[in-house]
Every structure is written in structure tokens, then in C-alpha cells.
Coordinates of C-alpha atoms in Angstrom, one line a residue:
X17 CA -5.2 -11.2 16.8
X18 CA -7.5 -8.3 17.6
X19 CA -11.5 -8.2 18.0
X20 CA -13.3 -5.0 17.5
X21 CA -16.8 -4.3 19.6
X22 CA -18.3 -1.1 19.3
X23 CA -21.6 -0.4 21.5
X24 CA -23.2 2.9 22.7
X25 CA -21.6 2.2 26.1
X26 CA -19.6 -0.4 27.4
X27 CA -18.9 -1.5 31.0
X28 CA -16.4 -0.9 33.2
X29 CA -15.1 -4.2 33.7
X30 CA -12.4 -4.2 30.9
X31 CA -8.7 -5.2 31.9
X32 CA -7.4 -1.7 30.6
X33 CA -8.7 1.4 29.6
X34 CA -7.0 4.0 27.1
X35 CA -7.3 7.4 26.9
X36 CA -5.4 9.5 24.0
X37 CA -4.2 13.0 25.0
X38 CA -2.2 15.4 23.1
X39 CA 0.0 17.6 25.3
X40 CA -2.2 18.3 28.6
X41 CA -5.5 17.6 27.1
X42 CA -7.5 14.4 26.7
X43 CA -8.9 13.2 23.4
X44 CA -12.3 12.3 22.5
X45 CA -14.0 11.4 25.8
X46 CA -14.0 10.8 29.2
X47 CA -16.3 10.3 31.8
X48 CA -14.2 10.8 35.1
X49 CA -15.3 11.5 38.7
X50 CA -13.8 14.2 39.6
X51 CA -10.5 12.0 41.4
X52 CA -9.8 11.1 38.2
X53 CA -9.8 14.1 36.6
X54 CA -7.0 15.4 39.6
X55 CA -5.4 11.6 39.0
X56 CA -5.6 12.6 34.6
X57 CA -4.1 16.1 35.3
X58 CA -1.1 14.7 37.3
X59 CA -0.3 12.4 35.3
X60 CA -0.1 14.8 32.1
X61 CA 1.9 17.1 34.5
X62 CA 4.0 14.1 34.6
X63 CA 4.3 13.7 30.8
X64 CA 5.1 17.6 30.4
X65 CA 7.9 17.2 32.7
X66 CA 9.7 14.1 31.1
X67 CA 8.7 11.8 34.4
X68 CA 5.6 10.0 32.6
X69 CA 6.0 9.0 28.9
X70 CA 4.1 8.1 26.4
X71 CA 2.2 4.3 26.5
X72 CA 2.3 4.6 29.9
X73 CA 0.0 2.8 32.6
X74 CA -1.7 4.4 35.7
X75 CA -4.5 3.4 38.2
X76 CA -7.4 6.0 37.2
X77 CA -10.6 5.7 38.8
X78 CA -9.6 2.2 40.1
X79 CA -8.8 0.8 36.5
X80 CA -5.3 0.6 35.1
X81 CA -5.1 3.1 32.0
X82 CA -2.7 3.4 29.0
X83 CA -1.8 7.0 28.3
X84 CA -1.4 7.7 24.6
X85 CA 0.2 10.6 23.2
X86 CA -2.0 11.3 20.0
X87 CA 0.9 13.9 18.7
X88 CA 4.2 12.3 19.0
X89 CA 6.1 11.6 15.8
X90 CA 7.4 14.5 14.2
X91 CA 6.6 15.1 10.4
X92 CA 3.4 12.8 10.4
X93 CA 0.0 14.7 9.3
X94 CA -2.7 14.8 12.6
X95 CA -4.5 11.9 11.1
X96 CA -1.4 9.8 10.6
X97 CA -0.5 10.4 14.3
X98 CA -3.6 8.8 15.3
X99 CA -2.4 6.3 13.0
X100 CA 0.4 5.8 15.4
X101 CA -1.3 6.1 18.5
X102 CA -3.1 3.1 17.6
X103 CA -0.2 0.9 16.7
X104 CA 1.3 2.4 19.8
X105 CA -1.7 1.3 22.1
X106 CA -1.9 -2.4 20.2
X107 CA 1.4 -3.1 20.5
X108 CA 1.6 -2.4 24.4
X109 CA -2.0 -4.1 25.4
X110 CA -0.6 -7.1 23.7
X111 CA 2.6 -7.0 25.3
X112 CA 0.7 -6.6 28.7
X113 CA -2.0 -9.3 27.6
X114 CA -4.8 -7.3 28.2
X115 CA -7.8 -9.5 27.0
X116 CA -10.1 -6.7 26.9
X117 CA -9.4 -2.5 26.8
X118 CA -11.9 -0.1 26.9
X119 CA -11.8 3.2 24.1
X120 CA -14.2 5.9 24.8
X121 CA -14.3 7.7 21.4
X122 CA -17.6 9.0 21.0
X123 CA -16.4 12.5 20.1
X124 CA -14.0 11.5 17.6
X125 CA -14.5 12.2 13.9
X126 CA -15.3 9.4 11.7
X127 CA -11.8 9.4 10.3
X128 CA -9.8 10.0 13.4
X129 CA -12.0 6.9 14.3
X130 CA -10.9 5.4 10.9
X131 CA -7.5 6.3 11.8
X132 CA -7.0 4.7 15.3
X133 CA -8.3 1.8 14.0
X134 CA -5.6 1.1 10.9
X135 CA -3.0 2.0 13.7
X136 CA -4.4 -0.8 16.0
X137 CA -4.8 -3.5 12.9
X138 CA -1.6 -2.9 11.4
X139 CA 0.3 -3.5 15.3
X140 CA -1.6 -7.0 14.8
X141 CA 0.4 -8.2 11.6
X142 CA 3.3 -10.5 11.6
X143 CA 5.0 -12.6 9.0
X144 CA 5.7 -16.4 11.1
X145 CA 6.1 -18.3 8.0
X146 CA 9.4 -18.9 7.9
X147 CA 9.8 -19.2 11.9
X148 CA 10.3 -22.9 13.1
X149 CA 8.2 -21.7 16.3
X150 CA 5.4 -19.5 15.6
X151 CA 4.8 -17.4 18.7
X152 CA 1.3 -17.0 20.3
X153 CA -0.9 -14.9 18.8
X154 CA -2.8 -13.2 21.7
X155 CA -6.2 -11.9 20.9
X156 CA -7.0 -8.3 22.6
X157 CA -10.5 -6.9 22.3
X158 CA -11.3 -3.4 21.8
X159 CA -14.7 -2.9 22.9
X160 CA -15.2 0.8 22.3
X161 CA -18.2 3.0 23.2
X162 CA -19.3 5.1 20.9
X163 CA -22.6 6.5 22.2
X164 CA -24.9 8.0 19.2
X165 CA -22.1 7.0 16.7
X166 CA -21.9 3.3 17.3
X167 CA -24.0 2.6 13.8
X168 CA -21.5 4.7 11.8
X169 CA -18.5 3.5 13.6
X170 CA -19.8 0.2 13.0
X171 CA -19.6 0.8 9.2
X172 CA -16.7 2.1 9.6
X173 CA -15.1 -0.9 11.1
X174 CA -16.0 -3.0 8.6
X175 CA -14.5 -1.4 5.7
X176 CA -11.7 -0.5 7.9
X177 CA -11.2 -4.6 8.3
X178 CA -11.6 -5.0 5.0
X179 CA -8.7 -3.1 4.0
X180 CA -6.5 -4.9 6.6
X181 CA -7.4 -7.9 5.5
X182 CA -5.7 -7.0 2.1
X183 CA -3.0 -4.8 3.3
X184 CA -2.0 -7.7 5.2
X185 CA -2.0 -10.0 2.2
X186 CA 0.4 -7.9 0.5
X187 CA 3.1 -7.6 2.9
X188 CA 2.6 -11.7 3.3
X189 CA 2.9 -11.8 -0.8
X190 CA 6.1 -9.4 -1.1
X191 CA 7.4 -10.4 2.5
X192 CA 7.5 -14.0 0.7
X193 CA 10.9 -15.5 -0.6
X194 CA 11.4 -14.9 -4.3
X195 CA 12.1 -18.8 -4.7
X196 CA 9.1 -19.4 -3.5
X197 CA 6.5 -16.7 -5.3
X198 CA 7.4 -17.1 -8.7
X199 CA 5.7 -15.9 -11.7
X200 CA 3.5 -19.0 -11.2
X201 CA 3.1 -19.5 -7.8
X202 CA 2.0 -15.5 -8.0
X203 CA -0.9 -16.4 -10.6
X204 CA -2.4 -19.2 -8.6
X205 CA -2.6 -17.1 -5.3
X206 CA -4.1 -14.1 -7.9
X207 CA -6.5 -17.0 -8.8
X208 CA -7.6 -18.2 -5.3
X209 CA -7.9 -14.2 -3.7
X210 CA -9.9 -13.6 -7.2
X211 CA -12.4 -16.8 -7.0
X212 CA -13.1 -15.5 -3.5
X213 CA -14.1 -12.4 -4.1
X214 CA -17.6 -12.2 -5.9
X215 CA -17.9 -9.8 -8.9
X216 CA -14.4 -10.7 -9.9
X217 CA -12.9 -11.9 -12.9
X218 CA -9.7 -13.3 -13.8
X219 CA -7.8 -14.3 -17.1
X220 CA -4.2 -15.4 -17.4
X221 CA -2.6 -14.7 -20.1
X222 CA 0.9 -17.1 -20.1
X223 CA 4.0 -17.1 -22.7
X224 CA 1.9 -18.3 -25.7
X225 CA -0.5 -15.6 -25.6
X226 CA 1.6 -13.5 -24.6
X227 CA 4.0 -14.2 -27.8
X228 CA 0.9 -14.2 -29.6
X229 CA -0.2 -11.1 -29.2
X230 CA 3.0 -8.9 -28.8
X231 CA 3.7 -8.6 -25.5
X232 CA 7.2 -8.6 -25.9
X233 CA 8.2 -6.9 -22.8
X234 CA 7.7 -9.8 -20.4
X235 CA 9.0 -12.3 -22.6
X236 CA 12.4 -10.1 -22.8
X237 CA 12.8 -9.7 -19.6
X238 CA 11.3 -13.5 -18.4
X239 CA 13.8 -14.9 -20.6
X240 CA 16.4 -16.1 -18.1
X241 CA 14.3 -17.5 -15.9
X242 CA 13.2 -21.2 -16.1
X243 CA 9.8 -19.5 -15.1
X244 CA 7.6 -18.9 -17.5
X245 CA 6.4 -14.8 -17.5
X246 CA 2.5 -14.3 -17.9
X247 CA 0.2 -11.4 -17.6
X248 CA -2.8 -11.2 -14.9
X249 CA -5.7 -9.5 -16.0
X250 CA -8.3 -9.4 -13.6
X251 CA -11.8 -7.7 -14.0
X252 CA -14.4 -5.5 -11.3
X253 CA -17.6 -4.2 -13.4
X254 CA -20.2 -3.3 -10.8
X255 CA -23.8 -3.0 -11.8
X256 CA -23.9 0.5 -10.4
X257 CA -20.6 2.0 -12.1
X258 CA -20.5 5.0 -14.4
X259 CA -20.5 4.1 -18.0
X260 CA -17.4 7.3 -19.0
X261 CA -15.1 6.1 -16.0
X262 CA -12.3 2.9 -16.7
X263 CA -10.0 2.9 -13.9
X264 CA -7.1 0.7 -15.0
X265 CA -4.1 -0.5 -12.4
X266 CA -0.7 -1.7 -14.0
X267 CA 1.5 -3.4 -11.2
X268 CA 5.0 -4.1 -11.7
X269 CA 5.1 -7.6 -10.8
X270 CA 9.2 -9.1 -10.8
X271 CA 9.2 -11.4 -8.4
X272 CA 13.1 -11.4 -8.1
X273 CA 15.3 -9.2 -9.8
X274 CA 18.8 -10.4 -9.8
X275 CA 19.7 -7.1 -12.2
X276 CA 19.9 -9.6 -15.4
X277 CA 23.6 -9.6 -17.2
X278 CA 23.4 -6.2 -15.6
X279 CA 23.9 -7.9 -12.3
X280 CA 23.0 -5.9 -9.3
X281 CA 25.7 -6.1 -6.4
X282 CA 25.1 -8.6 -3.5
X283 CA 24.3 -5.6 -0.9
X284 CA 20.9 -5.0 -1.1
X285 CA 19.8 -8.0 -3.1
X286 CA 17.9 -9.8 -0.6
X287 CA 15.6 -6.7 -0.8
X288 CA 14.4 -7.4 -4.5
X289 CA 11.9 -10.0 -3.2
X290 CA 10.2 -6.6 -2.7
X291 CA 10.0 -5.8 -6.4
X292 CA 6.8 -7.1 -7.3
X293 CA 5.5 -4.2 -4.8
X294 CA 3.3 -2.7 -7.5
X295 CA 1.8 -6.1 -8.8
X296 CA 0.7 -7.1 -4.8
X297 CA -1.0 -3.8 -4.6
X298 CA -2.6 -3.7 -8.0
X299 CA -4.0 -6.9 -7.1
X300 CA -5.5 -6.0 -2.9
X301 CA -6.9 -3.3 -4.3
X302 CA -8.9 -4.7 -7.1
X303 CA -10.0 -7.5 -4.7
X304 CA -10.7 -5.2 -1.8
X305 CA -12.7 -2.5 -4.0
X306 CA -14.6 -5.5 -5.3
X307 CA -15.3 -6.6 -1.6
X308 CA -16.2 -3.4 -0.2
X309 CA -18.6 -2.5 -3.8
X310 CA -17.3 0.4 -4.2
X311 CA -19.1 1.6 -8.0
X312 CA -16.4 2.0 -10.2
X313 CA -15.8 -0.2 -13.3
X314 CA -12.0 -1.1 -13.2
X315 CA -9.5 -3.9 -14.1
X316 CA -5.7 -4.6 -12.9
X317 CA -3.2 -5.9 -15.2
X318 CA -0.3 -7.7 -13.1
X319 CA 3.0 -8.1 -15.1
X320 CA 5.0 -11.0 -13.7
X321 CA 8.2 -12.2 -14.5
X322 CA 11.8 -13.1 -13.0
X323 CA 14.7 -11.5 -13.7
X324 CA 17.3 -13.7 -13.8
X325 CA 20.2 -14.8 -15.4
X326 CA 20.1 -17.7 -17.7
X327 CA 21.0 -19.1 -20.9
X328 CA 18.5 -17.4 -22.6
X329 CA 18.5 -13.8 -20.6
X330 CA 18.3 -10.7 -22.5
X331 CA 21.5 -9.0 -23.2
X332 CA 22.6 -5.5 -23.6
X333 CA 22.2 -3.9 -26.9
X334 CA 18.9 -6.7 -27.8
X335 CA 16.3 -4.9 -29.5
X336 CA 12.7 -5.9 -29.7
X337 CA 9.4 -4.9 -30.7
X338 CA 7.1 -3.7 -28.3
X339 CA 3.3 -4.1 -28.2
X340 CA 2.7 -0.8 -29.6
X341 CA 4.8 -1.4 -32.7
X342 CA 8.0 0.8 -31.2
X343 CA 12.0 -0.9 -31.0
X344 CA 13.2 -0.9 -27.7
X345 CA 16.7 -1.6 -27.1
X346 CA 18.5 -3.0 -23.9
X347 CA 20.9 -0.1 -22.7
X348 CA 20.5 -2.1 -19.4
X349 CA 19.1 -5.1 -18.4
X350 CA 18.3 -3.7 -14.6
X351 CA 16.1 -1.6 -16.2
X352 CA 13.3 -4.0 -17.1
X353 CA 10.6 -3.1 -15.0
X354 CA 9.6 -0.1 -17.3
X355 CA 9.4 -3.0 -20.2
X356 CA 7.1 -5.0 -18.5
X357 CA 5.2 -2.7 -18.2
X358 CA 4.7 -1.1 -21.4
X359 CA 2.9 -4.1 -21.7
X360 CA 0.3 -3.5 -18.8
X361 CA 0.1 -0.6 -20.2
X362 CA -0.8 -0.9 -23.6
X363 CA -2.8 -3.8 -22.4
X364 CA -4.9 -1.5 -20.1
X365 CA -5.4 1.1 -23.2
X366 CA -7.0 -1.9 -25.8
X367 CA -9.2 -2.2 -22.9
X368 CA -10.8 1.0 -23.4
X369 CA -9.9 2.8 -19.8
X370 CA -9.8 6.5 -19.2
X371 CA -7.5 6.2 -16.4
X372 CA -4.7 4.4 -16.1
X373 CA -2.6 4.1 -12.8
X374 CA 1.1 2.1 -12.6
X375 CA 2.8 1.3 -9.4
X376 CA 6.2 0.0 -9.5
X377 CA 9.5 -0.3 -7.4
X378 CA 11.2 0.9 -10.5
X379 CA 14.2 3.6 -9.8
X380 CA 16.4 3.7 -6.9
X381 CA 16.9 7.5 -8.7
X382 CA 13.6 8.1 -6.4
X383 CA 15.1 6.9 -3.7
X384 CA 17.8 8.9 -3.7
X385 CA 15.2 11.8 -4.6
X386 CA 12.9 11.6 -1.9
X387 CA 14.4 9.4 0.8
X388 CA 12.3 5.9 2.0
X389 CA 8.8 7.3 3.3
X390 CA 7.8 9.5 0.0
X391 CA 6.7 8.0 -3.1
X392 CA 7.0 10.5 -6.2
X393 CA 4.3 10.0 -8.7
X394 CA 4.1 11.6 -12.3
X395 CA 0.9 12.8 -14.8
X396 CA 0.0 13.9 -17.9
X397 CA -3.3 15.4 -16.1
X398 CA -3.4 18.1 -13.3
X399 CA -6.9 17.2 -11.9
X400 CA -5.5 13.5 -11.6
X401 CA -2.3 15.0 -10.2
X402 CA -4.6 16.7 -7.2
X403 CA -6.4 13.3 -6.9
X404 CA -3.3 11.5 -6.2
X405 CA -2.3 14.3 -3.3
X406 CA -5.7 13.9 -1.6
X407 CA -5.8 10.5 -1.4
X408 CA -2.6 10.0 -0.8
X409 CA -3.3 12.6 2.3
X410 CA -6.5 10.6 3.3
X411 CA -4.9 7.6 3.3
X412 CA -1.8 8.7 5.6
X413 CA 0.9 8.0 2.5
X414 CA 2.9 10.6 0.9
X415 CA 3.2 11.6 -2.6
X416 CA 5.2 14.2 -4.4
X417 CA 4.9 15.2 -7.9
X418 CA 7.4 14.8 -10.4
X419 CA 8.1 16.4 -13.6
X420 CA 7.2 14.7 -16.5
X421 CA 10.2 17.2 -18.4
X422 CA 10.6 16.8 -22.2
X423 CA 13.6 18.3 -22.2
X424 CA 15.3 15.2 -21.3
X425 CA 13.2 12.5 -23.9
X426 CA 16.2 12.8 -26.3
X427 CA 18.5 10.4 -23.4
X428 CA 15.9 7.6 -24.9
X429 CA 16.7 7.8 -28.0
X430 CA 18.6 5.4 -29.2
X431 CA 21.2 4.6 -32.5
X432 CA 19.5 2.0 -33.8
X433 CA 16.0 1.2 -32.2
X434 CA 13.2 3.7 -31.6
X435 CA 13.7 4.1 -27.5
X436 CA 16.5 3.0 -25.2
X437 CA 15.5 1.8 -21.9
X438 CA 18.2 3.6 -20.1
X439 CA 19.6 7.3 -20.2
X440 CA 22.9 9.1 -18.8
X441 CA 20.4 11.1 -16.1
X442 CA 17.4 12.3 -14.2
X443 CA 16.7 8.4 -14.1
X444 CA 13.2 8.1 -11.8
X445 CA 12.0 11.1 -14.9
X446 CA 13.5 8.9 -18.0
X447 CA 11.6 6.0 -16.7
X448 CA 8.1 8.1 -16.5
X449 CA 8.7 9.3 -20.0
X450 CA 9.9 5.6 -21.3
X451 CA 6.2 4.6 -20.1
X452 CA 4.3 7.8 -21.4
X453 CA 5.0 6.3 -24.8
X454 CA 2.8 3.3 -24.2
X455 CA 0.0 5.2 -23.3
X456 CA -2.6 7.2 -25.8
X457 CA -2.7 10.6 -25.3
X458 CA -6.3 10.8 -24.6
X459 CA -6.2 8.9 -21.5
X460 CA -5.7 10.3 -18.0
X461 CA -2.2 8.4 -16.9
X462 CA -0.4 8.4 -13.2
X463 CA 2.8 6.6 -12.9
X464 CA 3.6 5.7 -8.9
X465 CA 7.2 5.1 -7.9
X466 CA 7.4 3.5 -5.0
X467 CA 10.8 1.9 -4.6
X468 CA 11.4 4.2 -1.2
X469 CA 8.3 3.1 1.0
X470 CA 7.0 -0.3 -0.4
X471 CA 9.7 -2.2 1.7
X472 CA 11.9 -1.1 4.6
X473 CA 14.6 -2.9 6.3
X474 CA 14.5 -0.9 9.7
X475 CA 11.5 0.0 12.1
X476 CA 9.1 3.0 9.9
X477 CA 6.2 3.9 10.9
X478 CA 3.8 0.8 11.5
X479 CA 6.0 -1.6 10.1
X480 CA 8.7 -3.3 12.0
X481 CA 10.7 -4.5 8.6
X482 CA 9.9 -5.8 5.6
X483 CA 6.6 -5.3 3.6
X484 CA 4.7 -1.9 4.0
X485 CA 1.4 -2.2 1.4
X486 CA 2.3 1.3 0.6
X487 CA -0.3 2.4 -2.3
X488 CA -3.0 0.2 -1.5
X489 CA -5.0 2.2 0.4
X490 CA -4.5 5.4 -1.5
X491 CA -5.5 3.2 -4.8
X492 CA -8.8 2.5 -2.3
X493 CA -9.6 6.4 -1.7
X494 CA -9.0 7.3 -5.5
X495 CA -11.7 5.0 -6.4
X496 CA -13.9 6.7 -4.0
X497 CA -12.9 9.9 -5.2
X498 CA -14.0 8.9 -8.7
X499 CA -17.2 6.9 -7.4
X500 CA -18.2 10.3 -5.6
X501 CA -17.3 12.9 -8.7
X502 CA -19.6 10.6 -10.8
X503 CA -22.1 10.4 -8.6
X504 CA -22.5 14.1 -8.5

């Protein structure tokens, strides 16, 4: 547990101070008597030389001080390096129980502020649901001084906690076993996080309506499952939004994925509790955009199903019709996230948006692409395309652009039925152009495929194992981006 206090100057009577520094320079501020400054300049000497490390703790000025080295993972942009240094600091003030630390960043930008903070909320999560003794949750309290800035830090803060809060509900949701969030158990918590959030609005559309209205995606692929499949739709229209913008989220929401009759092998497995990645983060956004006001109309459409295998489970070689009118046939049945949603997605088109953004956990053909900490993301718009990068960038999570290459469309085509859902190669790109064909033409369309960093099974970054949140917060800056761009 963490507290954040931010005043134009704080005291001296903290347990700990903490002072960044990047090779033999500190960070931000410091008011030292001149001692201190000999004490500081030692101690980096130290660091240089290999005998002081980073997270350090030395007596400066008569207070014990963390050292923390604001450059020291390779490969991580400056502001994601603060990032770190945050997590770094959090992790060892609670591990020394200090109640209180002191932060002197008055001179720091508002988003290298922005940044430390993430780092030191994200070193506060833990999943203890499943533990039979939860440990103690110490509380450490950063009171930082801010001078002249403390108003804006102060905002700030409470966006930044804001976003935590959410980020941290969707690592609980995918960190959760699969037996336990089912399609069902996943629309009541969508209902409860939606109820609490005010401007929200939620509809559910289960099997019936589903069946009803042609969304024969989730029925095909929820049809081993003793759980019924639904669709979440959810709702944000702010008084204040632009009346041309429509900013539509499609998560992929399988909350297991055995692989179907297309069984998956039993390494790995475990894993696909993570595959309703897209849905999770579809859903914090929309509920933290809504919290936070931000002034753009937008709706999420969450695609949930299980993927089991059943009487009733889809087989290879089925056929059915999709929303849009167009056969699909069943080449593989480990292929169904793209069918799900091609339902989201022609749902999000009937509702009249002008962009449309899918995440999904969808091809281990971008694993093997980009490795576990980049996400590659295709469009059918260039301005979009540079939208995705700069958020992406702002919000410390890496995207590369794929091609969306036509040359390969004639894999999906299929003997009998319009589209197959599988081809013989460049899988993570057959997938983007199985979904472009449940999206109009006129709408500006991103497809996120997140497989690599939505769930990692050894320390990455600011996650120990388990659940990331990866595309939450870049979902949060896009929606700023296009709140801004309209109101200019």
C-alpha cells in the first residue's frame, strides 16, 4: 500500500530520503549543505567504480538516503527508465519499511513526474488471492516537495492513481483462474466496475441475442463450453465530446482457451488464462476514461467466450455465417479469437464509430516476430498508424507496425466457404486481414496484437509474473490525443 503527499516543501523528518542520479549527476533537486554534496559526490564515485550500486542506502546530511540510478536498464526509452526507478525505489523502501520517504522533484517535468510515479504504483501490486496467508501489506508514504509545482503535480497524481487503480484491476481479472472468470463471472464484474463509474453504460447481450442477431462468431467458438458466450457492450458519451469522433474498443475476451478439437499441447497451457488480455483492457480503459472525463464519445464491445472442448465444440471444416453475411470455415479451431471478434467488430461498425481499435492475444506468429515486450499492431490508416507510435511512446509500451500485405489474402480463401480462418503462413498478418473484412472501408481501424507483453511468466519490467495491463494505458493517451486534435 502506498500514500502519495505532495506539498511545496516537506520536512526533514522522513524515515528515508531518495535522490535519483544518472551516472555522476543528481536528478531533479537537492538542497545539500555543502557535506552532503562531498558525501553525494563519493558516493557516485562509488557507483562509477562498481563499489556502490544502484538502490543503495547512505547517511547524507544525517538522514539515510536511497540512491537510484534513473538510467539503468538497457533498451528502455528515458521516460520508461524513470518508470523503473520508481518500481526500483518502491520495492526497496518497502522491503526496509520505511513509513515515510522524502522525493525532492521540483525540477522534474510533469511527465518524468508522471513517470516515477507509475514506477512506484506498479511496485505496490500483488495478486494474494489464491495465497492461504496473505502477507502484510506495508503502507510507505511518499511525501514529495514540489515547490511552485505542487498544484500541477497534484493533478497529476490523481489521474496517475486513477490509471493504477485500473491497471491493477486487469492483471487481478487475467491473473484470475480460468475456472473461476468465466464468460459469466466476467460480465457480472464488467457490471459492478461499470455501475461504479458514473457516465457509464452497460448492456449484455447473452446467447439468445446473440443468435438473434447473427453473431455467430461467439456462438461457434462458445460452443463447447457449458458456459454460455455473451457480448459486453458498454457505453461513455460525455457531454463535452466531438460530435465526428466514435472511438470504438473490441477486446478479445476467451477466458480459457484449451485450443478446441485443435487441442493446444499441455506446455504453456496454464498461460491461456491470459487470453482474455484484450477484453480486461478494453474494459479499464473505458471505465478509467469515463472516471478521469476525458471528452471523447466511445464504447467497448467485450467478446467472451470459452474455448473448450465439449460435446457440442466446433469442429474443423464447420462453416458458418458471419454477422456480415460472409462463410467462414474452421481450418482450425485454435484460431477462434479472430472469430469472436468479427463480431466486436461488426458490432462496433452498426454503432456508427469512426475508429475502431481491437486488442487481442491472438497469434503466437507475433511472438515469435517480436519477442515478449513488443506488441505489433496493424492499420488501414497512416495518421492512426503515427497515433498508435506516440502513445504507445508516452505511455512507456512498445509498438511496431505490421504490414497489412494483400499479397497473402488468397491463404484465406477457402474451397467451400468465403474465408478460412487459418492459412499455410505469415500467421500474426492472415489474422489482421481475416478481421479487415469485418470492418467498412470508411472507418479508421487498428488491430493490437498483444500475445508477447500482456502476460509474462518471468520477472519484465514492473511485473514480477503474471498479468502486465499492457495496452491500457496507451488506449488512455490515444483518447487524449483525439480529445486534443478535436479540440483544436
Amino acid at each position: 500500500m502506498i500514500k502519495i503527499k505532495i506539498a511545496k516543501h516537506v520536512t526533514d523528518n522522513t524515515d528515508a530520503h531518495a535522490l535519483f542520479f544518472v551516472k555522476k549527476a543528481i536528478q531533479f533537486s537537492s538542497v545539500l549543505s555543502e557535506n552532503g554534496e562531498i558525501q553525494v559526490s563519493h558516493f557516485l564515485s562509488e557507483v562509477a567504480k562498481g563499489i556502490s550500486q544502484d538502490s543503495d542506502i547512505a547517511d547524507i546530511d544525517g538522514h539515510k538516503t536511497i540512491f537510484i540510478d534513473a538510467a539503468k536498464d538497457r533498451g528502455l526509452s528515458a521516460l520508461d527508465q524513470l518508470r523503473m526507478a520508481g518500481y526500483r525505489l518502491g520495492k526497496r523502501a518497502s522491503q526496509k519499511q520505511f513509513k515515510t520517504v522524502k522525493l525532492l522533484l521540483a525540477d522534474a517535468a510533469d511527465e518524468q513526474f508522471k513517470a516515477i510515479l507509475h514506477g512506484i504504483y506498479y511496485s505496490d501490486y500483488h495478486f494474494s488471492k489464491y495465497k492461504s496467508k496473505i502477507p502484510d501489506n506495508f503502507c510507505v508514504t511518499y511525501e514529495i516537495e514540489a515547490d511552485s509545482r505542487a498544484k500541477d503535480f497534484e493533478k497529476i497524481a490523481a489521474e496517475v492513481a486513477v490509471e493504477q487503480h485500473y491497471i491493477g484491476l486487469c492483471k487481478n481479472w487475467v491473473n484470475t483462474t480460468g475456472s473461476e472468470l468465466n464468460p459469466d463471472a466476467f460480465a457480472k464484474t464488467a457490471i459492478q466496475e461499470a455501475h461504479r463509474v458514473p457516465g457509464l453504460s452497460i448492456t449484455i447481450l447473452n446467447s439468445r441475442i446473440l443468435a438473434k442477431n447473427g453473431f455467430n462468431g461467439l456462438l461457434t467458438v462458445g460452443s463447447g463450453s457449458r458456459f454460455e458466450p455473451c457480448m459486453i457492450k458498454l457505453s461513455y458519451n460525455p457531454k463535452n465530446a466531438a460530435d465526428n469522433v466514435h472511438l470504438a474498443l473490441v477486446g478479445k475476451g476467451i477466458t480459457f482457451d484449451t485450443g478446441g478439437i485443435s487441442l493446444k499441447t499441455a506446455r504453456g497451457m496454464q498461460e491461456m488464462i491470459s487470453d482474455m488480455s484484450g477484453a480486461a483492457a478494453a474494459l479499464a480503459a473505458i471505465c478509467a476514461a469515463a472516471e478521469l472525463k476525458l471528452p471523447v464519445k466511445m464504447s467497448a464491445y467485450l467478446c467472451l467466450a470459452e474455448n473448450r472442448i465439449g460435446s457440442g465444440a466446433m469442429l474443423p471444416g464447420d462453416i458458418f455465417t458471419a454477422k456480415n453475411g460472409k462463410t467462414v470455415a474452421i481450418g482450425n479451431t485454435d484460431a477462434e479469437g479472430r472469430l469472436v471478434l468479427s463480431d466486436g467488430l461488426c458490432a462496433a461498425a452498426e454503432s456508427g464509430a469512426t475508429h475502431i481499435i481491437d486488442l487481442a492475444t491472438l497469434t503466437g506468429a507475433m511472438v515469435r516476430a517480436l519477442g515478449p515486450s513488443i506488441a505489433g499492431f496493424f492499420a488501414n490508416d497512416d495518421e492512426l498508424a503515427k497515433q498508435v507510435i506516440q502513445a504507445g511512446n508516452a505511455a512507456c509500451e512498445k509498438f511496431w507496425q505490421m504490414p497489412l500485405e494483400d499479397e497473402y489474402f488468397k491463404e484465406l480463401e477457402d474451397h467451400y466457404a468465403d474465408l478460412s480462418n487459418v492459412g499455410k503462413s505469415a500467421g500474426a498478418i492472415l489474422a489482421a486481414l481475416f478481421l479487415r473484412e469485418f470492418v467498412p472501408e470508411d472507418v479508421k481501424w487498428a488491430h493490437f496484437d498483444i500475445a508477447g507483453p500482456a502476460y509474462t511468466t518471468q520477472a519484465w519490467k514492473y511485473t514480477s509474473y503474471g498479468a502486465t495491463g499492457f495496452g491500457v494505458q496507451t488506449l488512455l493517451e490515444m483518447l487524449r490525443q483525439l480529445g486534443t486534435s478535436q479540440e483544436e
